[in-house]
Tab-separated table of C-alpha atoms and ligand atoms in Angstrom:
chain	number	residue	atom	x	y	z
A	1	MET	CA	62.488	175.269	94.688
A	2	GLY	CA	60.270	175.086	97.759
A	3	PHE	CA	60.856	172.690	100.624
A	4	LYS	CA	58.165	170.305	99.364
A	5	ASP	CA	59.708	170.226	95.902
A	6	LYS	CA	63.131	169.519	97.403
A	7	VAL	CA	61.814	166.557	99.369
A	8	LEU	CA	60.038	165.304	96.266
A	9	SER	CA	63.162	165.621	94.135
A	10	SER	CA	65.419	163.816	96.617
A	11	SER	CA	62.837	161.094	97.044
A	12	ASN	CA	62.742	160.705	93.232
A	13	GLN	CA	66.532	160.505	93.237
A	14	PHE	CA	66.412	157.859	95.923
A	15	ASN	CA	63.889	155.832	93.988
A	16	TYR	CA	66.001	156.220	90.873
A	17	TYR	CA	69.184	154.840	92.610
A	18	LYS	CA	67.167	152.166	94.363
A	19	ASP	CA	65.736	150.960	91.024
A	20	ASN	CA	69.149	151.006	89.453
A	21	TYR	CA	70.663	149.090	92.385
A	22	GLU	CA	68.024	146.433	92.161
A	23	LYS	CA	68.482	146.201	88.410
A	24	LEU	CA	72.244	145.659	88.911
A	25	LEU	CA	71.627	143.087	91.617
A	26	ASN	CA	69.377	141.246	89.212
A	27	GLU	CA	71.892	141.414	86.430
A	28	ASN	CA	74.599	140.174	88.764
A	29	LYS	CA	72.401	137.243	89.752
A	30	GLN	CA	71.807	136.388	86.126
A	31	LEU	CA	75.470	136.577	85.318
A	32	LYS	CA	76.298	134.264	88.193
A	33	GLN	CA	73.714	131.747	86.932
A	34	LYS	CA	75.213	132.045	83.461
A	35	GLN	CA	78.692	131.511	84.906
A	36	ASN	CA	77.624	128.317	86.749
A	37	GLN	CA	75.980	127.082	83.588
A	38	LEU	CA	79.192	127.714	81.609
A	39	ILE	CA	81.250	125.853	84.270
A	40	GLU	CA	78.928	122.892	83.946
A	41	GLU	CA	79.042	123.017	80.148
A	42	ASN	CA	82.805	123.192	80.309
A	43	GLU	CA	82.997	120.106	82.579
A	44	GLN	CA	80.695	118.279	80.163
A	45	LEU	CA	82.932	119.241	77.218
A	46	ILE	CA	86.046	118.059	79.022
A	47	LYS	CA	84.360	114.699	79.669
A	48	GLU	CA	83.369	114.390	76.048
A	49	PHE	CA	86.887	115.360	74.957
A	50	GLU	CA	88.434	112.623	77.160
A	51	LEU	CA	85.976	110.086	75.821
A	52	ASN	CA	86.677	111.050	72.215
A	53	LYS	CA	90.388	110.975	72.824
A	54	GLN	CA	90.088	107.435	74.053
A	55	ILE	CA	87.914	106.372	71.145
A	56	ILE	CA	90.573	107.762	68.788
A	57	ILE	CA	93.298	105.905	70.647
A	58	ASN	CA	91.334	102.699	70.310
A	59	LYS	CA	90.902	103.198	66.585
A	60	GLU	CA	94.428	104.241	65.874
A	61	ASN	CA	96.381	101.689	64.015
A	62	LEU	CA	98.988	101.077	66.673
A	63	SER	CA	101.297	98.167	66.349
A	64	THR	CA	100.906	95.627	69.165
A	65	GLU	CA	104.314	96.685	70.393
A	66	SER	CA	103.230	100.232	71.067
A	67	ASN	CA	102.026	101.889	74.236
A	68	TYR	CA	100.200	105.116	74.833
A	69	CYS	CA	100.966	107.219	77.930
A	70	PRO	CA	97.780	108.869	79.187
A	71	TYR	CA	99.861	111.260	81.254
A	72	CYS	CA	102.110	112.817	78.620
A	73	GLY	CA	100.020	111.814	75.619
A	74	ARG	CA	102.867	110.144	73.657
A	75	ILE	CA	103.021	106.897	71.797
A	76	SER	CA	106.125	104.789	72.378
A	77	ASN	CA	107.340	101.400	73.537
A	78	PHE	CA	107.411	101.512	77.325
A	79	GLU	CA	110.730	100.410	78.804
A	80	PRO	CA	111.512	97.666	81.331
A	81	TYR	CA	111.961	98.947	84.879
A	82	GLY	CA	112.529	97.682	88.450
A	83	VAL	CA	115.042	95.639	90.436
A	84	VAL	CA	113.148	92.651	89.164
A	85	LYS	CA	112.610	93.980	85.646
A	86	ARG	CA	108.960	94.580	84.720
A	87	GLU	CA	108.465	94.657	80.984
A	88	LYS	CA	106.821	97.761	79.492
A	89	ALA	CA	106.778	99.548	82.863
A	90	MET	CA	108.137	103.037	82.166
A	91	CYS	CA	107.155	105.684	79.682
A	92	PRO	CA	110.466	106.825	78.120
A	93	TYR	CA	109.222	110.428	77.879
A	94	CYS	CA	107.692	111.315	81.248
A	95	LYS	CA	109.137	108.313	83.174
A	96	SER	CA	105.731	107.360	84.521
A	97	LEU	CA	105.303	103.820	85.854
A	98	GLU	CA	102.209	101.613	85.907
A	99	ARG	CA	100.853	102.945	89.190
A	100	HIS	CA	101.552	106.575	88.262
A	101	ARG	CA	99.440	106.240	85.135
A	102	LEU	CA	96.676	104.524	87.127
A	103	ILE	CA	96.656	107.206	89.802
A	104	TYR	CA	96.795	109.967	87.176
A	105	LEU	CA	93.670	108.523	85.481
A	106	PHE	CA	92.011	108.252	88.880
A	107	PHE	CA	92.775	111.907	89.648
A	108	GLU	CA	91.591	113.019	86.210
A	109	ARG	CA	88.349	111.123	86.481
A	110	ASN	CA	87.502	112.120	90.044
A	111	TYR	CA	89.179	115.367	90.987
A	112	SER	CA	90.362	117.344	87.983
A	113	SER	CA	87.395	119.691	88.044
A	114	ILE	CA	88.129	120.439	91.737
A	115	PHE	CA	91.821	121.030	90.994
A	116	LYS	CA	90.850	123.319	88.118
A	117	ASN	CA	88.048	125.321	89.692
A	118	LYS	CA	88.264	125.367	93.501
A	119	ASP	CA	90.732	127.047	95.798
A	120	ILE	CA	92.184	124.156	97.688
A	121	LYS	CA	95.180	123.489	99.941
A	122	LEU	CA	96.935	120.300	98.968
A	123	LEU	CA	99.504	118.351	101.040
A	124	HIS	CA	101.677	115.890	99.093
A	125	PHE	CA	104.118	113.563	100.864
A	126	ALA	CA	107.261	112.296	99.139
A	127	PRO	CA	106.250	113.918	95.869
A	128	GLU	CA	106.754	111.925	92.680
A	129	ARG	CA	107.978	114.214	89.960
A	130	ILE	CA	105.019	113.415	87.737
A	131	PHE	CA	102.467	114.498	90.377
A	132	TYR	CA	104.621	117.430	91.489
A	133	ASN	CA	104.357	118.692	87.898
A	134	TYR	CA	100.700	117.715	87.741
A	135	PHE	CA	99.656	119.646	90.832
A	136	THR	CA	101.754	122.749	90.183
A	137	GLN	CA	99.971	123.334	86.899
A	138	PHE	CA	96.686	124.213	88.660
A	139	ASP	CA	96.309	127.889	89.610
A	140	HIS	CA	93.665	127.060	92.214
A	141	VAL	CA	95.825	124.560	94.098
A	142	ASP	CA	97.872	125.906	97.013
A	143	TYR	CA	100.478	123.146	96.865
A	144	TYR	CA	102.498	121.795	99.816
A	145	PRO	CA	105.022	119.160	98.580
A	146	VAL	CA	106.849	117.837	101.686
A	147	ASP	CA	109.198	115.086	102.765
A	148	ILE	CA	111.326	114.009	105.708
A	149	ASP	CA	114.406	114.471	103.461
A	150	PRO	CA	113.867	117.541	101.266
A	151	GLU	CA	117.606	117.746	100.351
A	152	THR	CA	117.363	114.602	98.229
A	153	TYR	CA	114.548	116.243	96.289
A	154	ALA	CA	116.475	119.507	95.907
A	155	LYS	CA	119.324	117.557	94.261
A	156	ARG	CA	116.785	116.337	91.717
A	157	GLY	CA	115.489	119.845	91.157
A	158	LEU	CA	112.250	119.556	93.142
A	159	LYS	CA	111.684	122.428	95.543
A	160	LEU	CA	109.760	121.209	98.586
A	161	LYS	CA	107.827	123.394	101.038
A	162	MET	CA	109.540	122.022	104.156
A	163	LYS	CA	110.936	119.034	106.007
A	164	VAL	CA	108.016	117.058	107.389
A	165	ASN	CA	107.964	113.851	109.453
A	166	MET	CA	104.628	112.230	108.882
A	167	GLU	CA	104.465	111.176	112.537
A	168	GLU	CA	104.573	114.841	113.618
A	169	VAL	CA	103.100	116.983	110.895
A	170	PRO	CA	103.888	120.666	111.629
A	171	TYR	CA	100.544	121.968	110.382
A	172	GLY	CA	97.376	122.926	112.181
A	173	ASP	CA	94.192	120.849	112.593
A	174	GLU	CA	91.939	120.630	109.544
A	175	GLU	CA	94.258	122.706	107.302
A	176	PHE	CA	94.095	120.682	104.107
A	177	ASP	CA	91.421	119.969	101.556
A	178	PHE	CA	93.357	117.265	99.831
A	179	ILE	CA	96.206	114.997	100.953
A	180	TYR	CA	98.066	112.605	98.745
A	181	ASN	CA	100.591	110.000	99.909
A	182	SER	CA	101.730	107.092	97.822
A	183	HIS	CA	104.294	104.544	98.955
A	184	VAL	CA	105.161	106.483	102.097
A	185	LEU	CA	103.538	104.723	105.070
A	186	GLU	CA	105.592	101.557	104.663
A	187	HIS	CA	108.677	103.690	105.422
A	188	VAL	CA	107.307	105.291	108.571
A	189	PRO	CA	108.172	103.579	111.934
A	190	ASN	CA	104.865	104.350	113.659
A	191	ASP	CA	102.307	104.259	110.877
A	192	PHE	CA	99.320	104.497	113.207
A	193	LYS	CA	100.684	107.778	114.535
A	194	ALA	CA	101.251	108.981	110.939
A	195	MET	CA	97.686	108.038	109.924
A	196	GLY	CA	96.438	109.927	112.949
A	197	GLU	CA	98.331	112.996	111.779
A	198	LEU	CA	96.841	112.689	108.257
A	199	TYR	CA	93.404	112.605	109.897
A	200	ARG	CA	94.161	115.594	112.108
A	201	VAL	CA	95.315	117.969	109.391
A	202	LEU	CA	92.518	117.018	106.972
A	203	LYS	CA	89.475	119.297	106.701
A	204	GLN	CA	86.052	117.896	107.634
A	205	ASP	CA	85.070	117.731	104.004
A	206	GLY	CA	88.549	116.930	102.739
A	207	VAL	CA	89.900	113.760	101.158
A	208	CYS	CA	93.140	111.880	101.763
A	209	ILE	CA	94.378	109.572	99.015
A	210	THR	CA	96.658	106.804	100.292
A	211	VAL	CA	98.484	104.169	98.261
A	212	VAL	CA	100.843	101.530	99.713
A	213	PRO	CA	102.576	98.444	98.291
A	214	LEU	CA	100.371	95.437	99.095
A	215	SER	CA	101.451	91.849	99.623
A	216	GLY	CA	98.113	90.448	98.474
A	217	ASN	CA	97.591	88.792	101.871
A	218	GLU	CA	94.856	89.728	104.327
A	219	GLU	CA	97.202	90.606	107.175
A	220	THR	CA	100.089	93.035	107.321
A	221	LEU	CA	103.468	91.391	107.857
A	222	GLU	CA	105.483	93.310	110.443
A	223	LYS	CA	107.956	91.622	112.754
A	224	GLU	CA	110.429	93.132	115.177
A	225	GLU	CA	113.022	90.494	114.286
A	226	TYR	CA	113.131	91.660	110.661
A	227	ASN	CA	115.460	94.412	111.702
A	228	THR	CA	118.233	94.342	109.091
A	229	PRO	CA	118.199	95.605	105.497
A	230	GLU	CA	118.732	91.979	104.327
A	231	LEU	CA	115.776	90.643	106.289
A	232	ARG	CA	113.529	93.473	105.227
A	233	GLU	CA	114.492	92.956	101.622
A	234	LYS	CA	113.703	89.249	101.996
A	235	HIS	CA	110.367	89.584	103.833
A	236	TYR	CA	109.051	93.017	102.832
A	237	GLY	CA	110.501	93.148	99.284
A	238	ASN	CA	112.584	96.285	99.967
A	239	LYS	CA	115.373	97.050	102.406
A	240	ASP	CA	113.800	100.399	103.308
A	241	HIS	CA	110.366	99.049	104.049
A	242	LEU	CA	109.293	98.486	107.665
A	243	ARG	CA	106.332	96.213	106.946
A	244	PHE	CA	104.480	94.598	104.062
A	245	TYR	CA	100.878	95.745	104.143
A	246	GLY	CA	97.975	93.379	103.687
A	247	LEU	CA	94.384	94.319	102.961
A	248	ASP	CA	93.956	95.154	106.635
A	249	VAL	CA	95.631	98.504	105.922
A	250	LYS	CA	92.035	99.643	105.380
A	251	GLN	CA	91.261	98.792	109.022
A	252	ARG	CA	94.407	100.572	110.154
A	253	LEU	CA	93.211	103.714	108.391
A	254	GLU	CA	89.725	103.287	109.862
A	255	SER	CA	91.184	102.832	113.355
A	256	VAL	CA	92.295	106.522	113.414
A	257	GLY	CA	88.839	107.705	112.400
A	258	PHE	CA	88.822	107.697	108.601
A	259	LYS	CA	85.966	106.421	106.482
A	260	VAL	CA	87.712	104.441	103.770
A	261	LYS	CA	86.598	103.554	100.274
A	262	VAL	CA	88.794	101.394	98.076
A	263	SER	CA	89.086	102.406	94.435
A	264	LYS	CA	90.095	99.668	92.029
A	265	LEU	CA	91.327	99.555	88.476
A	266	GLU	CA	87.910	98.354	87.323
A	267	ASP	CA	86.330	101.549	88.689
A	268	LEU	CA	88.083	103.458	85.845
A	269	ASN	CA	85.987	101.577	83.253
A	270	LEU	CA	88.857	101.141	80.872
A	271	THR	CA	88.592	98.783	77.942
A	272	GLU	CA	90.973	95.833	77.737
A	273	LYS	CA	92.707	97.568	74.832
A	274	GLU	CA	93.238	100.705	76.906
A	275	ILE	CA	94.598	98.726	79.871
A	276	GLU	CA	97.080	97.161	77.483
A	277	LEU	CA	98.028	100.426	75.748
A	278	PHE	CA	98.415	102.420	78.980
A	279	ASN	CA	99.913	99.435	80.751
A	280	VAL	CA	98.182	100.168	84.057
A	281	LYS	CA	98.066	97.480	86.727
A	282	GLU	CA	95.784	96.978	89.747
A	283	SER	CA	96.916	99.095	92.640
A	284	LEU	CA	94.331	99.766	95.313
A	285	ILE	CA	93.686	103.415	96.052
A	286	PHE	CA	92.425	104.128	99.558
A	287	VAL	CA	90.101	107.131	99.515
A	288	CYS	CA	89.918	108.381	103.111
A	289	THR	CA	87.389	110.919	104.327
A	290	LYS	CA	86.060	112.072	107.728
B	301	ZN	ZN1	104.517	109.541	79.446
């Protein structure tokens, strides 16, 4: 083969590989499109499934005594629970309470596709067993269950990541995609500092879900003279609570920089029958973003 032929042959080879490379790139692009399409179809199917499940529940011939737990999917008679007993409060199987079932439905409606499909880092304060189990089931969730007293959790078989005081969170700025804290802030001495820490460790496009017991009043009740367990029990409804939040907890969260949306029971669009079956009660969910 002469020099000219050699050049020609290697140039042909180059063109051959180039064409193949472009063909593969194209195929790859098409596969990615197909994958996105399948993810969308999957989300759609999940939605339809949930809808159908609820239609079936509505139609099922349940006695008026029965409840249905949306978390564990079992039919039973919920049991009374609480210091002041609340009728039909707890699912006897998974031990979920009214607010757990509400927050579970809220998560399922709004975030389940993120938990299932995106790699996220999730910080969970004072983890309730139900949500500890819920979050650990997702392969894509890098889960950080924490509390100021991890030993108590260890005794109950829940392994926490580390001891964390919400007023001084030992993580870097903007580390977490998702933060969840329910019934924690009312136990924290300096709640403004704690809220500031939640803001600090949340990513720019992250979301922090906060739930606190609410008095129903506009203003938070918090007085220095209520400094004994008895007085706290009397005024705040619990000897371990340091205040009784009013609706102004939204302004407190905003004061550290959060944008706050309030999600209500009605936002779940449940039928009256479902509300009765699930026994979910209004509990405001503060959706905090940056
Ligand atoms: Zn249950």
